[in-house]
XYZ file of C-alpha atoms in Angstrom:
606
model
C -35.681 -6.189 165.494
C -37.042 -3.246 163.548
C -35.489 -0.727 161.212
C -36.327 1.659 158.502
C -35.229 0.547 155.011
C -33.835 3.239 152.615
C -36.269 4.391 150.038
C -36.034 2.996 146.590
C -33.790 5.197 144.440
C -32.695 5.714 140.839
C -28.993 6.256 140.129
C -27.041 7.088 137.004
C -25.049 4.295 135.650
C -21.835 5.962 136.570
C -22.832 6.192 140.266
C -21.521 3.684 142.780
C -24.449 1.567 143.951
C -22.407 0.306 146.951
C -21.987 3.853 148.192
C -24.616 3.895 150.955
C -24.186 7.608 151.241
C -25.565 7.672 147.795
C -28.036 4.798 147.909
C -29.113 5.228 151.516
C -28.637 3.115 154.707
C -31.135 1.640 157.140
C -32.083 3.709 160.082
C -33.897 3.228 163.389
C -32.437 -0.180 164.048
C -34.071 -1.284 167.354
C -34.659 -4.449 169.237
C -36.445 -5.174 172.370
C -33.451 -6.823 173.921
C -30.387 -6.732 171.763
C -28.370 -3.620 171.126
C -25.841 -2.443 168.625
C -27.462 -4.310 165.867
C -26.204 -3.718 162.298
C -28.336 -4.447 159.321
C -26.763 -6.117 156.264
C -27.882 -6.463 152.648
C -27.570 -8.615 149.629
C -28.158 -7.425 146.060
C -29.923 -9.245 143.315
C -29.247 -7.529 139.924
C -31.503 -7.743 136.912
C -30.723 -6.299 133.392
C -32.208 -3.028 132.503
C -33.518 -1.656 129.185
C -30.056 -1.009 127.705
C -26.511 -2.042 128.283
C -25.811 0.557 130.923
C -29.029 0.068 132.867
C -30.031 -2.508 135.556
C -32.343 -3.015 138.583
C -30.819 -3.893 141.918
C -33.096 -5.553 144.462
C -31.322 -4.906 147.726
C -32.552 -7.069 150.603
C -31.740 -5.640 153.996
C -31.601 -7.984 156.958
C -31.426 -7.146 160.694
C -30.987 -10.060 163.169
C -30.912 -9.783 166.930
C -28.868 -11.807 169.249
C -31.411 -14.464 169.383
C -31.582 -14.732 165.567
C -34.828 -12.985 165.354
C -34.621 -11.498 161.871
C -36.366 -8.730 160.035
C -35.967 -8.438 156.198
C -36.876 -5.393 154.101
C -36.217 -4.726 150.365
C -34.868 -1.568 148.735
C -35.005 -1.203 144.912
C -32.118 0.658 143.271
C -32.721 1.454 139.598
C -29.517 2.015 137.573
C -30.305 4.215 134.537
C -28.399 5.998 131.770
C -29.988 9.359 130.942
C -26.820 11.351 130.363
C -25.918 12.158 126.789
C -22.313 11.880 125.692
C -20.201 14.984 125.139
C -17.698 16.007 122.433
C -16.090 19.062 120.909
C -17.343 19.881 117.393
C -14.785 21.182 114.797
C -14.837 24.889 114.272
C -16.686 26.330 111.334
C -14.319 26.724 108.380
C -14.119 28.288 104.911
C -12.501 26.261 102.122
C -11.749 26.726 98.402
C -14.024 24.957 96.012
C -11.320 22.503 94.986
C -10.863 21.234 98.587
C -12.076 17.720 99.495
C -14.848 18.354 101.993
C -14.765 14.673 102.996
C -11.165 15.015 104.105
C -11.554 15.419 107.920
C -7.899 16.301 108.214
C -8.870 19.367 106.188
C -12.340 20.128 107.530
C -11.696 18.971 111.109
C -12.957 16.037 113.212
C -14.732 15.950 116.579
C -12.571 15.643 119.693
C -13.095 14.853 123.392
C -15.788 12.257 122.768
C -16.927 11.246 126.318
C -19.815 9.472 128.063
C -20.578 8.718 131.654
C -20.947 5.045 130.923
C -20.325 4.094 127.277
C -16.845 3.831 125.802
C -15.312 3.755 122.328
C -17.939 6.083 120.977
C -17.501 7.449 117.398
C -19.264 10.580 116.222
C -20.873 10.553 112.776
C -22.040 13.396 110.520
C -24.495 14.248 107.822
C -24.189 17.179 105.409
C -26.855 19.566 104.235
C -25.754 21.680 101.237
C -27.135 25.099 100.313
C -26.146 26.810 97.046
C -23.844 29.786 97.273
C -23.573 32.980 95.235
C -22.027 31.314 92.179
C -21.807 27.836 90.658
C -18.614 26.919 92.536
C -19.723 28.264 95.960
C -22.003 26.614 98.526
C -22.491 26.188 102.311
C -22.365 22.805 104.074
C -24.176 22.439 107.365
C -22.377 19.396 108.859
C -24.380 17.873 111.698
C -22.169 15.800 114.011
C -23.967 13.165 116.177
C -22.586 11.154 119.155
C -24.888 8.466 120.704
C -24.083 6.292 123.727
C -25.101 2.692 124.265
C -28.436 3.746 125.649
C -29.251 6.028 122.751
C -28.531 9.199 124.594
C -27.506 11.518 121.742
C -25.647 14.797 121.444
C -25.872 16.788 118.173
C -23.638 19.718 117.209
C -23.408 21.575 113.879
C -20.263 22.645 111.981
C -20.586 25.163 109.119
C -18.243 24.626 106.152
C -18.298 27.502 103.680
C -17.062 26.601 100.180
C -15.766 29.662 98.300
C -14.180 30.236 94.862
C -11.712 33.089 95.278
C -8.934 31.677 93.101
C -8.436 33.310 89.706
C -7.823 31.192 86.609
C -4.350 30.849 85.117
C -3.173 30.818 81.480
C -0.156 31.586 79.303
C -0.472 34.761 77.233
C 0.947 34.730 73.667
C 4.351 36.333 73.218
C 4.517 39.906 72.005
C 4.768 39.904 68.225
C 5.514 42.219 65.294
C 3.596 41.715 62.044
C 3.304 43.499 58.699
C 0.460 45.913 58.169
C -1.221 43.687 55.580
C -1.397 40.756 57.955
C -4.649 40.051 59.822
C -4.187 40.939 63.478
C -7.371 39.016 64.296
C -5.912 35.809 62.890
C -4.866 34.032 66.067
C -2.964 31.442 64.044
C -0.697 34.366 63.178
C -0.648 36.446 66.373
C -0.952 33.543 68.832
C -3.655 32.323 71.178
C -3.577 31.771 74.929
C -2.651 28.308 76.178
C -2.835 26.381 79.440
C -6.161 27.872 80.538
C -6.776 26.361 83.956
C -8.926 26.975 87.048
C -9.223 25.269 90.414
C -12.929 24.602 89.914
C -14.300 25.831 86.571
C -13.758 23.913 83.322
C -13.986 24.602 79.597
C -12.849 28.195 80.047
C -12.159 30.300 76.957
C -10.035 33.373 76.966
C -11.340 36.531 75.331
C -9.501 39.650 74.300
C -10.058 43.334 73.711
C -7.763 45.481 71.614
C -6.716 49.023 72.269
C -5.080 50.547 69.206
C -2.667 53.441 69.249
C -1.150 55.158 66.237
C 2.276 54.167 64.973
C 4.998 56.277 63.437
C 3.279 56.372 60.019
C -0.129 55.890 58.465
C 0.146 52.117 58.043
C 1.658 51.372 61.452
C 0.026 50.970 64.866
C 0.412 49.290 68.235
C -2.287 46.947 69.524
C -2.460 46.406 73.259
C -4.359 43.127 73.435
C -5.793 42.413 76.894
C -6.515 38.711 77.276
C -9.003 37.797 80.021
C -10.027 34.427 81.427
C -12.977 34.483 83.881
C -14.139 31.476 85.896
C -17.727 30.612 86.764
C -17.567 32.741 89.910
C -16.334 35.870 88.177
C -12.700 35.484 89.229
C -10.751 36.964 86.315
C -7.141 37.002 85.229
C -6.002 39.574 82.660
C -2.673 39.479 80.828
C -1.394 41.787 78.081
C 0.052 40.948 74.702
C 1.570 43.724 72.580
C 1.152 43.422 68.793
C 3.263 45.876 66.809
C 1.945 46.601 63.297
C 4.725 47.827 61.038
C 5.148 48.593 57.348
C 8.609 47.604 56.142
C 7.577 46.352 52.703
C 8.350 48.577 49.733
C 5.730 48.926 46.986
C 6.092 47.126 43.669
C 5.460 48.174 40.085
C 6.413 47.268 36.550
C 8.738 49.785 34.929
C 8.146 50.512 31.223
C 10.463 48.651 28.898
C 13.495 50.443 27.508
C 12.520 52.160 24.288
C 14.104 53.864 21.318
C 12.237 56.791 19.790
C 12.902 59.254 17.036
C 14.151 62.716 17.864
C 10.892 64.357 16.793
C 8.873 62.282 19.248
C 7.933 63.703 22.651
C 9.834 61.853 25.382
C 7.440 63.384 27.919
C 4.465 61.678 26.282
C 3.926 58.609 28.453
C 1.482 57.177 25.938
C 4.556 56.897 23.716
C 7.384 56.047 26.123
C 5.262 53.995 28.522
C 3.999 54.473 32.040
C 4.477 52.250 35.060
C 1.876 49.551 35.601
C 0.863 47.175 38.351
C 1.510 49.684 41.173
C 0.848 47.740 44.351
C 1.634 47.929 48.048
C 0.810 45.665 50.953
C -0.941 48.488 52.841
C -0.999 51.833 51.021
C -3.449 52.593 48.212
C -3.757 55.062 45.350
C 0.007 55.273 44.892
C 1.353 57.209 41.914
C 4.866 56.660 40.599
C 6.924 59.732 39.696
C 10.052 60.024 37.581
C 13.102 62.195 37.073
C 15.176 62.267 33.883
C 18.938 62.371 33.494
C 19.951 63.200 29.927
C 23.276 62.284 28.276
C 24.312 63.552 24.823
C 24.226 61.157 21.891
C 26.480 60.664 18.877
C 25.056 63.579 16.927
C 23.226 66.839 17.705
C 19.779 65.250 17.499
C 20.479 62.148 19.607
C 20.596 61.593 23.400
C 19.987 58.987 26.117
C 17.476 59.603 28.896
C 17.845 57.626 32.114
C 14.351 57.859 33.537
C 14.287 56.962 37.239
C 10.829 55.897 38.348
C 10.076 56.118 42.085
C 7.111 54.712 44.024
C 6.839 55.514 47.758
C 4.192 54.216 50.141
C 2.651 56.016 53.126
C 5.469 54.824 55.401
C 8.245 56.036 53.080
C 9.168 52.569 51.833
C 10.486 53.297 48.353
C 11.111 51.286 45.192
C 13.212 52.781 42.388
C 13.529 51.360 38.869
C 15.238 52.833 35.805
C 13.968 52.996 32.244
C 16.334 53.907 29.406
C 14.926 56.024 26.585
C 17.237 56.286 23.603
C 16.630 59.293 21.338
C 17.856 58.596 17.825
C 17.712 60.338 14.481
C 17.424 57.676 11.815
C 15.000 59.515 9.582
C 16.293 61.187 6.476
C 14.795 64.464 5.248
C 11.500 64.024 3.452
C 9.959 65.655 0.433
C 7.347 68.316 0.996
C 4.584 67.594 -1.471
C 4.699 64.896 -4.135
C 7.215 63.856 -6.753
C 5.993 62.008 -9.817
C 8.557 59.231 -9.687
C 7.949 57.759 -13.148
C 6.761 59.802 -16.074
C 6.064 58.431 -19.528
C 6.046 61.242 -22.063
C 6.488 61.818 -25.686
C 9.544 63.708 -26.656
C 7.633 66.969 -27.097
C 6.276 66.966 -23.538
C 9.339 66.533 -21.283
C 8.516 68.431 -18.051
C 10.736 71.039 -16.444
C 12.880 70.129 -13.426
C 10.566 70.580 -10.432
C 11.618 72.899 -7.609
C 11.504 70.433 -4.724
C 11.306 71.417 -1.064
C 12.595 69.080 1.702
C 12.060 69.056 5.455
C 13.550 67.126 8.379
C 11.978 66.194 11.700
C 14.920 67.436 13.764
C 17.571 69.137 11.630
C 17.288 72.619 10.194
C 20.447 72.224 8.153
C 19.503 70.074 5.122
C 21.988 69.473 2.308
C 20.490 68.930 -1.188
C 22.493 67.818 -4.264
C 20.780 67.508 -7.655
C 21.992 65.453 -10.631
C 20.367 64.669 -13.995
C 21.492 62.023 -16.500
C 20.070 60.910 -19.842
C 20.394 57.787 -21.993
C 19.706 59.739 -25.170
C 22.289 59.261 -27.954
C 20.818 61.875 -30.253
C 18.890 59.394 -32.421
C 15.153 58.969 -32.710
C 15.167 55.907 -30.352
C 13.298 56.053 -27.030
C 15.443 57.124 -24.057
C 15.310 57.708 -20.297
C 16.066 60.814 -18.235
C 17.106 60.165 -14.611
C 16.790 63.058 -12.125
C 18.349 62.457 -8.669
C 18.074 64.594 -5.529
C 20.530 63.572 -2.742
C 19.482 64.989 0.664
C 21.100 64.590 4.150
C 20.533 65.977 7.684
C 22.787 66.855 10.700
C 23.005 63.196 11.782
C 24.060 61.930 8.345
C 20.702 60.396 7.430
C 20.559 60.373 3.638
C 17.768 59.901 1.145
C 17.662 59.673 -2.612
C 14.637 60.923 -4.509
C 14.577 59.875 -8.143
C 12.384 60.843 -11.018
C 12.496 58.618 -14.091
C 11.202 60.091 -17.336
C 10.591 57.530 -20.054
C 10.692 59.486 -23.287
C 8.985 58.031 -26.341
C 10.254 59.518 -29.572
C 7.391 58.063 -31.692
C 4.262 58.923 -29.825
C 1.862 55.969 -29.600
C -1.776 56.836 -29.263
C -3.762 54.405 -27.071
C -6.479 52.578 -28.988
C -9.359 50.239 -28.532
C -11.074 47.807 -30.901
C -14.746 47.220 -31.567
C -17.236 44.887 -33.191
C -19.854 46.108 -35.685
C -22.659 44.452 -37.606
C -22.034 44.394 -41.357
C -25.669 45.217 -42.033
C -25.624 48.399 -39.967
C -25.820 51.479 -42.148
C -24.164 54.227 -40.148
C -20.958 56.226 -40.281
C -18.444 55.019 -37.732
C -15.639 57.511 -37.005
C -12.347 55.652 -36.631
C -11.133 58.434 -34.352
C -13.556 57.027 -31.766
C -11.079 54.156 -31.398
C -8.240 56.536 -30.438
C -7.813 57.664 -26.838
C -6.317 60.766 -25.297
C -4.742 63.784 -26.960
C -3.621 63.285 -30.547
C -3.137 65.223 -33.760
C -6.153 64.864 -36.092
C -4.102 65.906 -39.143
C -2.907 62.346 -39.775
C -4.110 59.908 -42.455
C -6.258 56.774 -42.032
C -5.568 53.804 -44.345
C -7.042 50.328 -44.648
C -4.222 47.901 -43.935
C -6.162 44.636 -43.757
C -9.463 43.667 -45.377
C -11.344 44.840 -48.436
C -12.936 47.926 -46.942
C -13.272 51.513 -48.017
C -13.138 54.609 -45.863
C -13.882 58.249 -46.362
C -11.249 60.059 -44.355
C -11.884 58.644 -40.863
C -15.411 57.433 -41.668
C -16.205 53.745 -42.158
C -19.724 52.486 -42.917
C -20.121 48.735 -42.279
C -22.877 48.484 -44.876
C -20.491 49.714 -47.615
C -19.429 46.063 -48.011
C -22.949 45.005 -49.034
C -23.660 44.401 -52.772
C -26.339 46.155 -54.804
C -28.964 43.834 -53.326
C -27.806 44.380 -49.807
C -26.179 40.935 -49.604
C -22.753 39.895 -48.293
C -20.621 36.761 -48.315
C -19.152 34.902 -45.332
C -15.642 35.826 -46.309
C -16.555 39.477 -45.818
C -17.068 38.855 -42.105
C -14.081 39.052 -39.764
C -11.364 41.503 -38.756
C -10.482 44.684 -40.610
C -7.401 46.718 -39.661
C -7.112 50.482 -40.076
C -3.844 52.359 -39.539
C -3.562 55.998 -38.548
C -0.288 57.632 -39.584
C 0.691 61.014 -38.154
C 3.655 63.316 -38.428
C 4.994 66.262 -36.474
C 7.794 66.634 -33.910
C 7.315 63.037 -32.771
C 5.724 61.085 -35.684
C 4.168 57.609 -35.393
C 1.342 55.275 -36.341
C -1.298 53.158 -34.616
C -3.576 50.341 -35.823
C -7.113 49.585 -34.752
C -9.272 46.530 -35.479
C -12.973 46.379 -36.322
C -14.596 42.965 -36.288
C -17.594 42.687 -38.614
C -20.286 40.131 -37.831
C -23.928 39.677 -38.809
C -25.329 39.682 -35.241
C -27.405 42.760 -35.719
C -29.778 43.185 -32.790
C -32.089 46.043 -31.973
C -32.002 46.859 -28.264
C -34.424 49.015 -26.325
C -31.566 51.203 -25.018
C -29.625 53.681 -27.047
C -26.421 55.630 -26.574
C -28.371 58.642 -25.357
C -29.581 56.599 -22.394
C -26.055 55.996 -21.087
C -24.933 58.295 -18.240
C -21.167 58.180 -17.530
C -19.269 59.809 -14.661
C -17.367 62.993 -15.449
C -15.209 62.900 -12.346
C -14.060 60.576 -9.552
C -13.104 62.156 -6.191
C -11.756 59.365 -3.988
C -11.773 61.369 -0.736
C -14.327 59.154 1.082
C -16.960 61.882 1.362
C -19.597 59.698 -0.285
C -19.824 61.910 -3.402
C -18.386 60.828 -6.805
C -16.463 58.059 -5.015
C -16.620 55.664 -7.988
C -16.635 55.765 -11.801
C -20.255 54.914 -12.582
C -22.281 53.899 -15.651
C -25.993 54.397 -15.152
C -29.211 54.760 -17.151
C -29.016 51.322 -18.791
C -29.125 49.058 -15.731
C -32.181 47.201 -17.035
C -30.934 46.743 -20.631
C -28.944 43.540 -20.047
C -25.596 45.068 -21.090
C -22.196 43.910 -19.835
C -19.796 46.798 -19.233
C -16.332 46.214 -20.694
C -14.246 49.089 -19.285
C -10.700 50.183 -19.961
C -9.049 53.298 -18.486
C -5.829 54.871 -19.789
C -3.562 57.656 -18.538
C -2.513 60.581 -20.657
C 0.509 58.682 -21.970
C -1.555 55.741 -23.155
C -0.736 53.321 -20.353
C -3.672 51.118 -19.456
C -4.304 51.530 -15.711
C -7.568 49.580 -15.431
C -9.226 46.794 -17.398
C -12.410 44.962 -16.377
C -14.516 42.827 -18.763
C -17.462 42.862 -16.360
C -17.328 46.231 -14.632
C -19.566 46.735 -11.558
C -19.277 50.506 -10.936
C -16.551 49.972 -8.304
C -13.379 51.714 -9.587
C -12.310 54.623 -7.330
C -8.927 55.571 -8.703
C -6.906 52.584 -7.513
C -3.749 51.956 -9.455
C -2.438 48.882 -11.231
C 1.090 47.778 -12.068
C 0.896 49.667 -15.308
C 0.014 52.981 -13.709
C 2.315 55.888 -13.011
C 4.098 55.823 -9.660
C 3.848 53.217 -6.926
C 1.013 54.593 -4.789
C -2.204 52.745 -4.038
C -4.024 55.382 -6.076
C -3.297 56.962 -9.429
C -2.098 60.591 -9.407
C -4.673 63.315 -9.690
C -5.278 64.260 -13.325
C -7.251 63.603 -16.483
C -7.665 60.006 -17.710
C -9.493 58.419 -20.619
C -12.025 55.641 -20.664
C -13.215 53.290 -23.392
C -16.556 51.661 -22.637
C -17.937 48.802 -24.710
C -21.559 47.998 -23.908
C -21.470 44.332 -24.813
C -24.659 42.995 -26.410
C -25.861 46.569 -26.989
C -25.176 46.914 -30.703
C -23.639 50.303 -29.824
C -20.160 51.339 -30.837
C -17.618 51.803 -28.039
C -17.917 55.028 -26.057
C -14.710 56.902 -25.221
C -14.123 60.085 -23.301
C -12.120 61.888 -20.578
C -12.591 61.470 -16.824
C -11.056 63.678 -14.142
C -9.721 61.726 -11.156
C -8.833 63.366 -7.832
C -7.103 61.168 -5.237
C -5.802 63.860 -2.862
């Protein structure tokens, strides 16, 4: 028989190779004798290039009734050229803290299908592109599904990673602090805590302060805006209110309580004291003020002042302290001018009662009582006159001013002694050894030693013999007594020591210049009693100074021109200086061969 074999054909692996409508059937079966012949086939299958592919060699056979057979071959190629299919996840936007590998979050492929392969699993690869900020980026996720014959389908999912979440933190509590505390000291005002962000790390909060005035100069309100910003500019701002107040009063040291005399000025702060150590925690240049409350004292001149010191700062915080000033009158009336407290006089020179004037610092009513007593018994013995002035003021302060007059009935003339050379032929006047005021009508006598005088004149050489010689027993001390009469008679004795140390010196008595006055007023003129003119003669100045009553007030065996009127225990009164008046000096220029020089000196110590 004859027939036409189907053409060779290629089918997809999912097509049914036994479906002749698909693969083709023989046609034109014919035979010269037989009829109704039907061709048959057998398949021989060989593996293809992949699991889903093969090659079918289909052998068609047509046999007539007499077993005459015709065989033809059809080749059917089974191929897999169809890619699998699947549904890609939708594009999605996620926060930066999301796990992009979590497919339950980002989505997984669905509906994986293939015409021939089974159990296919899609895979993906990510391509990352930076976003607008460190925490943002875009993932291009390429999903791939491949069948057993390497037919591949690729689809892309876009995953956008954003950072839209603001950071979180805990703002410090609102706080109230004193005005002297440092509002920038976060250990005092508080710092933010719990800074956190979904993606950014190591975040630090910053703050800006807006300050508004408070109710007084030292007070204010700070609105502190704390801000935390993540790496993508997401910011969280929270507000802390810091109230600056001034509730602290200033401090100062109040002057100590003081007692002053009634004539002192209680308003003189250099006397009563001023506050010190004014300080305040916030205000500056504070000045304390005071008000006085005065209470009467025990007498007209006394009182008590309660001085209330007040210091107020700029916010009216006030400190008040009290100082007590006691005004007393403890000072008795005083003498205007000077009173010569002790006077030594001869009986003929008793002074009159002085007319004393008294004053008081506070009282105008001064009571004065005068009383005079005397120890005289009417004989010629020395005696004392006591003059007392009792004075008192309005507060009973009393004072006693006393003048003591020591009266000498036999006036004693102050004297000095001297040394002369027996070989000196000159007339020495014994009156040169008397000091002060005295009566020259008295009589000089030799009371010790074999000397002769002519009135008051003694010549040392009168003891020499006719040849101008002398014996050792003629050297030594000779005493001369001056006897005087009058209202207060008396006598004095002077001593002249004769030696043979006659020396001729280059300086004479005419070279000696002696002060006439001493004015101890510190003006640099006549300040000291001076002896000049013989500085280079090698003399030692032996100086004695007497007052008008013969009391020695100064004695210096080596005088250095440094006496300025200072007193000694023997002087009149108890002042540091002698009273102003006339005094008498006796100057012995030792080693000079000169007789002592005596004379008056006026001393002014006022």
